Coordinates of C-alpha atoms and ligand atoms in Angstrom, one line a residue:
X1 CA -5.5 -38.0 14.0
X2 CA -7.1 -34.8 12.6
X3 CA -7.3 -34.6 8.4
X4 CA -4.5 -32.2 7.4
X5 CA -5.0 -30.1 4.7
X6 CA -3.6 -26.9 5.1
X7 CA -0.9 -25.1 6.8
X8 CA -3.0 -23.9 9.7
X9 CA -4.0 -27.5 10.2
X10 CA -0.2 -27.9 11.1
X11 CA -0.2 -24.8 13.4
X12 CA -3.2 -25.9 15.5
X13 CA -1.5 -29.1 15.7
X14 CA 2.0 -27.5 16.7
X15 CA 0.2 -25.8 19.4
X16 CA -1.5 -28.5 21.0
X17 CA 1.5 -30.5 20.7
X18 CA 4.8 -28.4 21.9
X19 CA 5.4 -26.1 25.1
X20 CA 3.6 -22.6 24.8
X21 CA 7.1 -20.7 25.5
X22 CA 8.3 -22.9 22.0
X23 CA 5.1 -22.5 19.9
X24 CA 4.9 -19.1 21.0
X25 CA 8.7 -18.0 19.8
X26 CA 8.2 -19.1 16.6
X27 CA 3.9 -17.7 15.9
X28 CA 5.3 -14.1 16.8
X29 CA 6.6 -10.7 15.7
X30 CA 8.5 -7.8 17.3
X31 CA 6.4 -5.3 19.2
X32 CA 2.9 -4.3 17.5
X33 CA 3.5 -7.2 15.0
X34 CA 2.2 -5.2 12.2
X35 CA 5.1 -6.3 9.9
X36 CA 4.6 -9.6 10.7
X37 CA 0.9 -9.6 9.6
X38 CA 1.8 -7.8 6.6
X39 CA 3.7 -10.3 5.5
X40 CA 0.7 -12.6 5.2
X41 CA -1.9 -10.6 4.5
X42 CA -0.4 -8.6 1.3
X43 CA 0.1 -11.7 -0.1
X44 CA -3.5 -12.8 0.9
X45 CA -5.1 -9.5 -1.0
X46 CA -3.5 -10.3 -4.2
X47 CA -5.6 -12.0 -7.2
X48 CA -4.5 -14.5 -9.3
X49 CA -5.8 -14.1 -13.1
X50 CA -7.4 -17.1 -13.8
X51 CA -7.2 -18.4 -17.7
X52 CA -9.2 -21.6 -18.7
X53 CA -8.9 -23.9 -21.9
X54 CA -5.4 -24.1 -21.7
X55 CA -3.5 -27.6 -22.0
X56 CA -2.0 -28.5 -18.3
X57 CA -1.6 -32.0 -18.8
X58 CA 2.3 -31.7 -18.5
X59 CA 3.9 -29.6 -15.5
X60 CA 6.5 -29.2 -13.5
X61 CA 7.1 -27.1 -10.0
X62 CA 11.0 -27.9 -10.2
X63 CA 13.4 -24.8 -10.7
X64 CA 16.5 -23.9 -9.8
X65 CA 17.9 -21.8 -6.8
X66 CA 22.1 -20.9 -7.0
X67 CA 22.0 -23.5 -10.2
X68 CA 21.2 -26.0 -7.8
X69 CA 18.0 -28.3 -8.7
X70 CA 14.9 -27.9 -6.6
X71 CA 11.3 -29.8 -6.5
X72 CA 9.9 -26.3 -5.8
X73 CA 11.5 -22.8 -5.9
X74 CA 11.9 -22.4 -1.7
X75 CA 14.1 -23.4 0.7
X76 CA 13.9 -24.4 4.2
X77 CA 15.0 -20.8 6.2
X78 CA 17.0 -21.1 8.8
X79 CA 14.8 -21.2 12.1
X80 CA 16.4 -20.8 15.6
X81 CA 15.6 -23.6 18.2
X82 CA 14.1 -25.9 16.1
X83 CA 15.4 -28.5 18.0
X84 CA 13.1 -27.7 20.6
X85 CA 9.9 -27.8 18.9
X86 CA 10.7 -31.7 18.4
X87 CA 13.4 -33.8 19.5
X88 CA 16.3 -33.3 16.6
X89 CA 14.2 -30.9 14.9
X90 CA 17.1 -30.1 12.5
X91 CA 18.2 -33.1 12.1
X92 CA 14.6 -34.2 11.0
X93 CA 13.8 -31.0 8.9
X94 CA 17.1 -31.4 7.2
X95 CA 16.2 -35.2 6.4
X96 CA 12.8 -34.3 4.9
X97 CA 14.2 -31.5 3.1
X98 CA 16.3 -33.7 1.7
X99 CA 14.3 -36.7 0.5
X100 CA 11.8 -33.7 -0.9
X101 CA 14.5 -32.1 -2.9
X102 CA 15.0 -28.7 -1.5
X103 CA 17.6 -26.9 0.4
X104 CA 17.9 -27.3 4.1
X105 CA 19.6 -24.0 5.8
X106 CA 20.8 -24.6 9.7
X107 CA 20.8 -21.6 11.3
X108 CA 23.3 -20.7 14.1
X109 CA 21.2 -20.2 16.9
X110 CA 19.9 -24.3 15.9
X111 CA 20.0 -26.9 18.9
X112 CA 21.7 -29.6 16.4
X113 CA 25.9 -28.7 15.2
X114 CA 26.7 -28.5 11.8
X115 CA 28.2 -31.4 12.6
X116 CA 25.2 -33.7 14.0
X117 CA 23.4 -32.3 10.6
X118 CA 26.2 -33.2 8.3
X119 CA 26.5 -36.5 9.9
X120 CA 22.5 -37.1 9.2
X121 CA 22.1 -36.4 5.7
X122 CA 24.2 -36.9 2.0
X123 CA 23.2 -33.6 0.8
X124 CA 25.1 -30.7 1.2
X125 CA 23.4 -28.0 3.3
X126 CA 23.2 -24.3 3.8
X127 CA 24.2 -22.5 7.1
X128 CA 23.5 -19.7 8.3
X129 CA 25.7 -17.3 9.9
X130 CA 25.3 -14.3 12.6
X131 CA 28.6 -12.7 13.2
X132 CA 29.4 -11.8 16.8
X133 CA 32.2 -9.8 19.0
X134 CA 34.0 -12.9 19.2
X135 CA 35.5 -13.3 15.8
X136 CA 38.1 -15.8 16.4
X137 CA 34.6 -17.9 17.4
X138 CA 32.8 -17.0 13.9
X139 CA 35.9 -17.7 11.9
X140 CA 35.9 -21.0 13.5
X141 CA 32.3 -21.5 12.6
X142 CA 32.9 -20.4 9.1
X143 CA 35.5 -23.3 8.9
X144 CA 33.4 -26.2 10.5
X145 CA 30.7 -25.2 8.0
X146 CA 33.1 -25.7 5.0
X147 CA 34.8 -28.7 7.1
X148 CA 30.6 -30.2 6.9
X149 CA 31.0 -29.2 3.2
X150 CA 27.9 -26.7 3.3
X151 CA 27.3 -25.3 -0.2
X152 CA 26.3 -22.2 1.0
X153 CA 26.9 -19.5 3.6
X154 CA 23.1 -17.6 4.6
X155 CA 24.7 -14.2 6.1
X156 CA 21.8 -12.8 7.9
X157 CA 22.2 -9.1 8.0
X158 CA 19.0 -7.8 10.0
X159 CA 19.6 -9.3 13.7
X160 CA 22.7 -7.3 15.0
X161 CA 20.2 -5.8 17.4
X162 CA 17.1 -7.8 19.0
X163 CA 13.4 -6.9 17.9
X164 CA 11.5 -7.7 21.2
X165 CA 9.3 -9.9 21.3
X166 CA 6.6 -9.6 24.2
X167 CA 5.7 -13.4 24.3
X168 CA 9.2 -14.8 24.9
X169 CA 9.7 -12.2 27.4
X170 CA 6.0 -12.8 29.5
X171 CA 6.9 -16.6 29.1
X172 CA 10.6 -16.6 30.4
X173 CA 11.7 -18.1 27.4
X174 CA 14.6 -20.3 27.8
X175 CA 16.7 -23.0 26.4
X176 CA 17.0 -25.6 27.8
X177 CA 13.5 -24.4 29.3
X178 CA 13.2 -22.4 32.8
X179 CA 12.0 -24.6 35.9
X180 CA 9.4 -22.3 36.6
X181 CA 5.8 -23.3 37.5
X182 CA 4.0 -21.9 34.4
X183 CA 6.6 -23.4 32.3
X184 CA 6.2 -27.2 34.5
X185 CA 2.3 -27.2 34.1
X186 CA 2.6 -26.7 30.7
X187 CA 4.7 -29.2 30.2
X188 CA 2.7 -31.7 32.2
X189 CA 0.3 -31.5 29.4
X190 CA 2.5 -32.1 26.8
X191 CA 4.3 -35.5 28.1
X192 CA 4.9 -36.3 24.5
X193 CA 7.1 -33.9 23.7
X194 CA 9.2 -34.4 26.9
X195 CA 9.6 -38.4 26.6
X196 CA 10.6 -37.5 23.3
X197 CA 13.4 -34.6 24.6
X198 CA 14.6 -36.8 26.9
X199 CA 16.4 -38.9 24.2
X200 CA 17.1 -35.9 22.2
X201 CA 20.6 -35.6 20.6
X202 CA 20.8 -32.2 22.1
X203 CA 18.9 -29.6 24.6
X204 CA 21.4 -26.3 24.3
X205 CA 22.5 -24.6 21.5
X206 CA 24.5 -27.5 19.5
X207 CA 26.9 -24.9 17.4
X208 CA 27.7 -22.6 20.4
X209 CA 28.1 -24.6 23.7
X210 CA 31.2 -25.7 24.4
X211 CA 32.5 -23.3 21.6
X212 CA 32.5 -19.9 23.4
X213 CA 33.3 -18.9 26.4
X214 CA 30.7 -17.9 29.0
X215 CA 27.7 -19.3 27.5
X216 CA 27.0 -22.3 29.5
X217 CA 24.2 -23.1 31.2
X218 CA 20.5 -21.6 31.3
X219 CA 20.3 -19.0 28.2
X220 CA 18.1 -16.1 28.1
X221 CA 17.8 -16.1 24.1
X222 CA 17.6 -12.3 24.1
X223 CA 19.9 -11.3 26.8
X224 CA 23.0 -13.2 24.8
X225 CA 21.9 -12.1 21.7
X226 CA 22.6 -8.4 23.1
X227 CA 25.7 -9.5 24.6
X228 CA 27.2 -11.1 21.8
X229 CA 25.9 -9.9 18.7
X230 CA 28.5 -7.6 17.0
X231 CA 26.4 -4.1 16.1
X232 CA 29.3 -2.6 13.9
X233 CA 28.8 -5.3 11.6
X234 CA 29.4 -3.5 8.1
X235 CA 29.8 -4.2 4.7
X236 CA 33.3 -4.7 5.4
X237 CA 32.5 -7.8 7.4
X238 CA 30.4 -9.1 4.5
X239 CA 33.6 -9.0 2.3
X240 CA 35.6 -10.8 5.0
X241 CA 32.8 -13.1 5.5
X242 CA 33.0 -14.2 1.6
X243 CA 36.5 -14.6 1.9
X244 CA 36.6 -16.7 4.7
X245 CA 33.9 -19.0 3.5
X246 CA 35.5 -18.7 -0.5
X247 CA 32.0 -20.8 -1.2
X248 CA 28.5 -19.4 -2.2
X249 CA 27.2 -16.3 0.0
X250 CA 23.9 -15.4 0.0
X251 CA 22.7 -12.1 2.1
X252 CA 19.7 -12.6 3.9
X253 CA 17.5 -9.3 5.5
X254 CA 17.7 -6.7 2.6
X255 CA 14.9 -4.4 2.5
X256 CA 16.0 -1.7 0.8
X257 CA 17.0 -1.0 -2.7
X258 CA 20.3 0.7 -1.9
X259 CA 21.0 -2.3 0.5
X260 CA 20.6 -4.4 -2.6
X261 CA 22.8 -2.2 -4.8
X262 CA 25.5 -2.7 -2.1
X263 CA 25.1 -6.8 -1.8
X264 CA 25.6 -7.0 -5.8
X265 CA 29.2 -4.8 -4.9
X266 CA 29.8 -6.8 -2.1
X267 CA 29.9 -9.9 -4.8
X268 CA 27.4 -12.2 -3.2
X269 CA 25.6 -14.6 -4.9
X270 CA 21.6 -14.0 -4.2
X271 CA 20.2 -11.7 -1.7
X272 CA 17.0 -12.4 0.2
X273 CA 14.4 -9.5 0.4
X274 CA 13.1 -10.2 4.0
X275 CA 12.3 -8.9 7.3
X276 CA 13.2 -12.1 9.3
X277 CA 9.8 -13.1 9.2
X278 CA 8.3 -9.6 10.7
X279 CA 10.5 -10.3 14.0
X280 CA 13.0 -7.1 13.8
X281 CA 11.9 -3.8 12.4
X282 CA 8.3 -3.5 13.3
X283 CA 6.6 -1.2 10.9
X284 CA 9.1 -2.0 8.1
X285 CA 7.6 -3.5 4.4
X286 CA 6.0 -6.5 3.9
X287 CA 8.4 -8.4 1.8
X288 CA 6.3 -8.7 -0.9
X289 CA 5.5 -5.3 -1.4
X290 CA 9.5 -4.7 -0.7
X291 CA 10.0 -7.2 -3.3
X292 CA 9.5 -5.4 -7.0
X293 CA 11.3 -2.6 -6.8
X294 CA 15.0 -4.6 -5.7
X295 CA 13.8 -7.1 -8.5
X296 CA 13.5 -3.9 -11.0
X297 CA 17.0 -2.8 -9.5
X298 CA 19.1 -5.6 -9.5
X299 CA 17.5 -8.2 -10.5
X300 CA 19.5 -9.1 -13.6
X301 CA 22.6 -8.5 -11.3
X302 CA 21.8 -11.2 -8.7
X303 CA 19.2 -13.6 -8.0
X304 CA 16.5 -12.1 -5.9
X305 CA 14.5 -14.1 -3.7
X306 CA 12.1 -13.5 -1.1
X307 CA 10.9 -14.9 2.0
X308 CA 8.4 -13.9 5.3
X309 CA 4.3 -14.8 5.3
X310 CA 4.3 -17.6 2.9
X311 CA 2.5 -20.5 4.0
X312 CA 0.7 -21.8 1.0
X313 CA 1.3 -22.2 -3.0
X314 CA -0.4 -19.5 -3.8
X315 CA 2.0 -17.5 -1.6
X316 CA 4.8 -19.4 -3.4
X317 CA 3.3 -18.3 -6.6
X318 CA 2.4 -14.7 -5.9
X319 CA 6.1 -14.4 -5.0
X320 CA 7.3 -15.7 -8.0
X321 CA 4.9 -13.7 -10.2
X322 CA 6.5 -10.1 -8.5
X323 CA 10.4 -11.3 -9.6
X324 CA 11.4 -13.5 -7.2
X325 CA 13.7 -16.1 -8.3
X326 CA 13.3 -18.7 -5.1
X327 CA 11.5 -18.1 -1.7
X328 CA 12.4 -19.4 1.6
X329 CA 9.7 -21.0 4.3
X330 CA 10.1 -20.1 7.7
X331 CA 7.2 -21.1 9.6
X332 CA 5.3 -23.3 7.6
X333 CA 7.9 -25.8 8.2
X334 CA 8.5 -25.1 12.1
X335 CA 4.5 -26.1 11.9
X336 CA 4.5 -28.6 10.3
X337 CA 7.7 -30.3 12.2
X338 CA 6.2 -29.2 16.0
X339 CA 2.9 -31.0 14.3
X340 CA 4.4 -34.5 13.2
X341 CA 7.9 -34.6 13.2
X342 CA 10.0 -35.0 10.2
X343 CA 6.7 -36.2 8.7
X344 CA 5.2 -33.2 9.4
X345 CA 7.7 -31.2 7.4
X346 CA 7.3 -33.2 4.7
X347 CA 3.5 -32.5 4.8
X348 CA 4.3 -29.1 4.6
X349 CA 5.9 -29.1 1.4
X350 CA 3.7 -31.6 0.1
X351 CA 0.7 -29.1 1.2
X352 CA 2.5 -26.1 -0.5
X353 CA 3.7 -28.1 -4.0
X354 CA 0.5 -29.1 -4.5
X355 CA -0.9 -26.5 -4.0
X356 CA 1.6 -24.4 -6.3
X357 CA 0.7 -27.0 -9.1
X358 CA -2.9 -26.4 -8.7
X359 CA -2.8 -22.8 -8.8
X360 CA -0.1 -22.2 -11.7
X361 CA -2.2 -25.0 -13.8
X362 CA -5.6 -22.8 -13.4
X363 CA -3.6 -19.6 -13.8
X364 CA -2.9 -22.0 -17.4
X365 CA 0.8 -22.5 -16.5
X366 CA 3.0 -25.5 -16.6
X367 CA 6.2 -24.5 -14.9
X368 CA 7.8 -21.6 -12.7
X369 CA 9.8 -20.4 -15.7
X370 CA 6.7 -19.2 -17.1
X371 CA 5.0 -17.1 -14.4
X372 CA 5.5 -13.5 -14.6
X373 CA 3.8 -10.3 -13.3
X374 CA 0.6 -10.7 -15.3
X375 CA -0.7 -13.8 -13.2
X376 CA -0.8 -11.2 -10.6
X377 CA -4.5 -8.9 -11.5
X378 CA -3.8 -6.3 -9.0
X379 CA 0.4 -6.1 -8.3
X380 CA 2.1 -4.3 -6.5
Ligands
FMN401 C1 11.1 -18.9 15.3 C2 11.9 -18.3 14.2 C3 13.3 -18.3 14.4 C4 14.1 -17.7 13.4 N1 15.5 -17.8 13.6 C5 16.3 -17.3 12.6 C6 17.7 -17.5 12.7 O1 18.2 -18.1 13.6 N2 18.4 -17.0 11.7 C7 17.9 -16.3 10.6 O2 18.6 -15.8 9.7 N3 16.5 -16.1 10.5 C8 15.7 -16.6 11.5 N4 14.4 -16.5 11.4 C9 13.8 -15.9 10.2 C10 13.6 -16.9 9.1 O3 14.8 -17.4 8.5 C11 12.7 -16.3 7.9 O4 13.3 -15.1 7.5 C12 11.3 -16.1 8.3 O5 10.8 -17.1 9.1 C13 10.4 -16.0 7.1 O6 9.1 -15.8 7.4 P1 8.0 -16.9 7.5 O7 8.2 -17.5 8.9 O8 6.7 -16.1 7.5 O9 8.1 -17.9 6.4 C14 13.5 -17.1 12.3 C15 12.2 -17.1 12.1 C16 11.3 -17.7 13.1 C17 9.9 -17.7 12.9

């Protein structure tokens, strides 16, 4: 067993360990993947200001995200066919998230239900919803996700329409995975991950099959997402969403400043400056550099967080610093669970606290209430 000491310690290990057409969905963007790089590397080309002969002896990382108490200010995002990276991969990541102390979000397009989730852990959840044309389907959903008692409702606003991505085209991506002799050979070298699929809980989409119509069987991932996804989602929809739910709503995918003017109206609770992870709109922002002017905006209105490219504490912290409120982790947590399992997620955030601890305590600080723009020396 290699010595893991970083995030791309986990990667490398995901990668050896889980079917290229898996490991490749999630270590991708749409087209060019130039927003997707962004991502990580404007966050990598900030500086921290270091200040020295400052008393550290007593921190914290623990904050709050929606009033609700957190080890450290991110949350699990919600990543599609995590269950296929592991065996229960949900049910795992929303396990460790759990005994770590930060929220768990399931996302729709996950292989375990809301209700094989809910079953698993004590602590509420968040899910996440994409509405489709079948509305009589997502009000359904809405009302098993209160039924599991989830404390919040993730409406993801960017993914009406698909960003391609080349890979899981070239690879054929499917779930449950195409019989096709690329896809078998790979497999053959990965017998690990298939003893351990075979007793999975689930191989299809656990909050879909069996719930709609006409989506049984072998799913091209991209070809139902055109099919079903509803493009005249508007804000509208986002009101009826709210309603429907009557819990917490936070809007996931805003970019743009007048976007975020129009979530505060709409009456959700946070909004989450992101670009899904550089996997739609190639070419758009990085999310931190999106970040400071919807902080500046509407900030006091709403709590602003931000997620896409961060994969150590330093990202955590360089986030923070530009006026985010609470992050979300997208990858870094699909790495570290296609690595080890639920272990492997809790490594992850072990990796990322720790490292967030380091950093604020040579940056002189003791807790996330008291970073602010000047730990950043160059911001943006
Ligand atoms: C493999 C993968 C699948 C994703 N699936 C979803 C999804 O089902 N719903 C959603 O709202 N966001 C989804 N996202 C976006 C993430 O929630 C998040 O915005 C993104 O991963 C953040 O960037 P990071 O991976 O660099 O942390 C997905 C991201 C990845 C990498």
């Amino acid at each position: 067993m290699p010595v893991i000491t970083c995030i791309e310690d986990l990667r490398q290990l995901h990668k050896k360990n889980a079917p290229k057409a898996f490991y490749d969905y999630v270590d991708a963007g749409s087209y060019t993947e130039s927003t997707y790089n962004a991502n990580s590397s404007d966050l990598h080309a900030l500086r921290l200001r270091q200040r020295v002969a400052v008393n550290v002896e007593h921190r914290s990382t623990e904050g709050t995200m929606l009033g609700q108490k957190v080890t450290m200010p991110t949350a699990l995002a919600p990543v599609g066919l995590t269950g296929m990276q592991w065996a229960d991969g949900e049910i795992l990541a929303a396990r460790a998230a759990e005994k770590f102390g930060v929220p768990f979000t399931l996302s729709t397009m996950s292989i375990n239900s809301i209700e094989d989730v809910a079953e698993a852990t004590t602590t509420p959840f968040w899910f996440q919803l994409y509405v489709m044309r079948d509305r009589d389907f997502i009000t359904r959903l809405i009302h098993r996700a209160k039924a599991a008692k989830c404390s919040a409702l993730v409406l993801t606003l960017d993914l009406q329409i698909i960003g391609q991505r080349h890979k899981d085209l070239k690879n054929g991506m499917t779930v449950p995975p195409k019989i096709m002799l690329s896809n078998v050979v790979d497999m053959m070298t990965k017998p690990a991950w298939g003893l351990r699929m075979l007793g999975a809980k689930r191989k299809v989409f656990g909050n879909i099959m069996g719930h709609v119509k006409g989506a049984e069987g072998i799913v091209s991932l991209s070809k139902w997402t055109a099919s079903q996804f509803d493009p005249t989602l508007s804000w509208k929809d986002v009101e009826w969403v709210k309603k429907e739910f009557g819990g917490k709503l936070i809007l996931k995918g805003i970019q743009d400043v007048e976007d975020a003017k129009l979530a505060v109206q709409s009456g959700a609770d946070a909004i989450v400056v992101s670009n899904h992870g550089g996997r739609q709109l190639d070419g758009a922002l990085s999310s931190i550099k999106a970040l400071p002017p919807i902080v500046d905006a509407v900030g006091d209105k709403i709590e602003v967080w931000m997620d896409g490219g961060i994969r150590s504490g330093q990202d955590l912290l360089k986030a923070l610093a530009h006026g985010a409120k609470g992050t979300m982790i997208g990858r870094a947590f699909n790495f570290g669970l296609g690595a080890m399992g639920e272990a492997g997620v809790t490594t992850a955030l072990e990796i990322i606290q720790k490292e967030f601890d380091t950093s604020m305590a040579l940056c002189g600080l003791h807790n996330p209430r008291e970073i602010t723009r000047d730990v950043i020396l160059n911001p943006y």
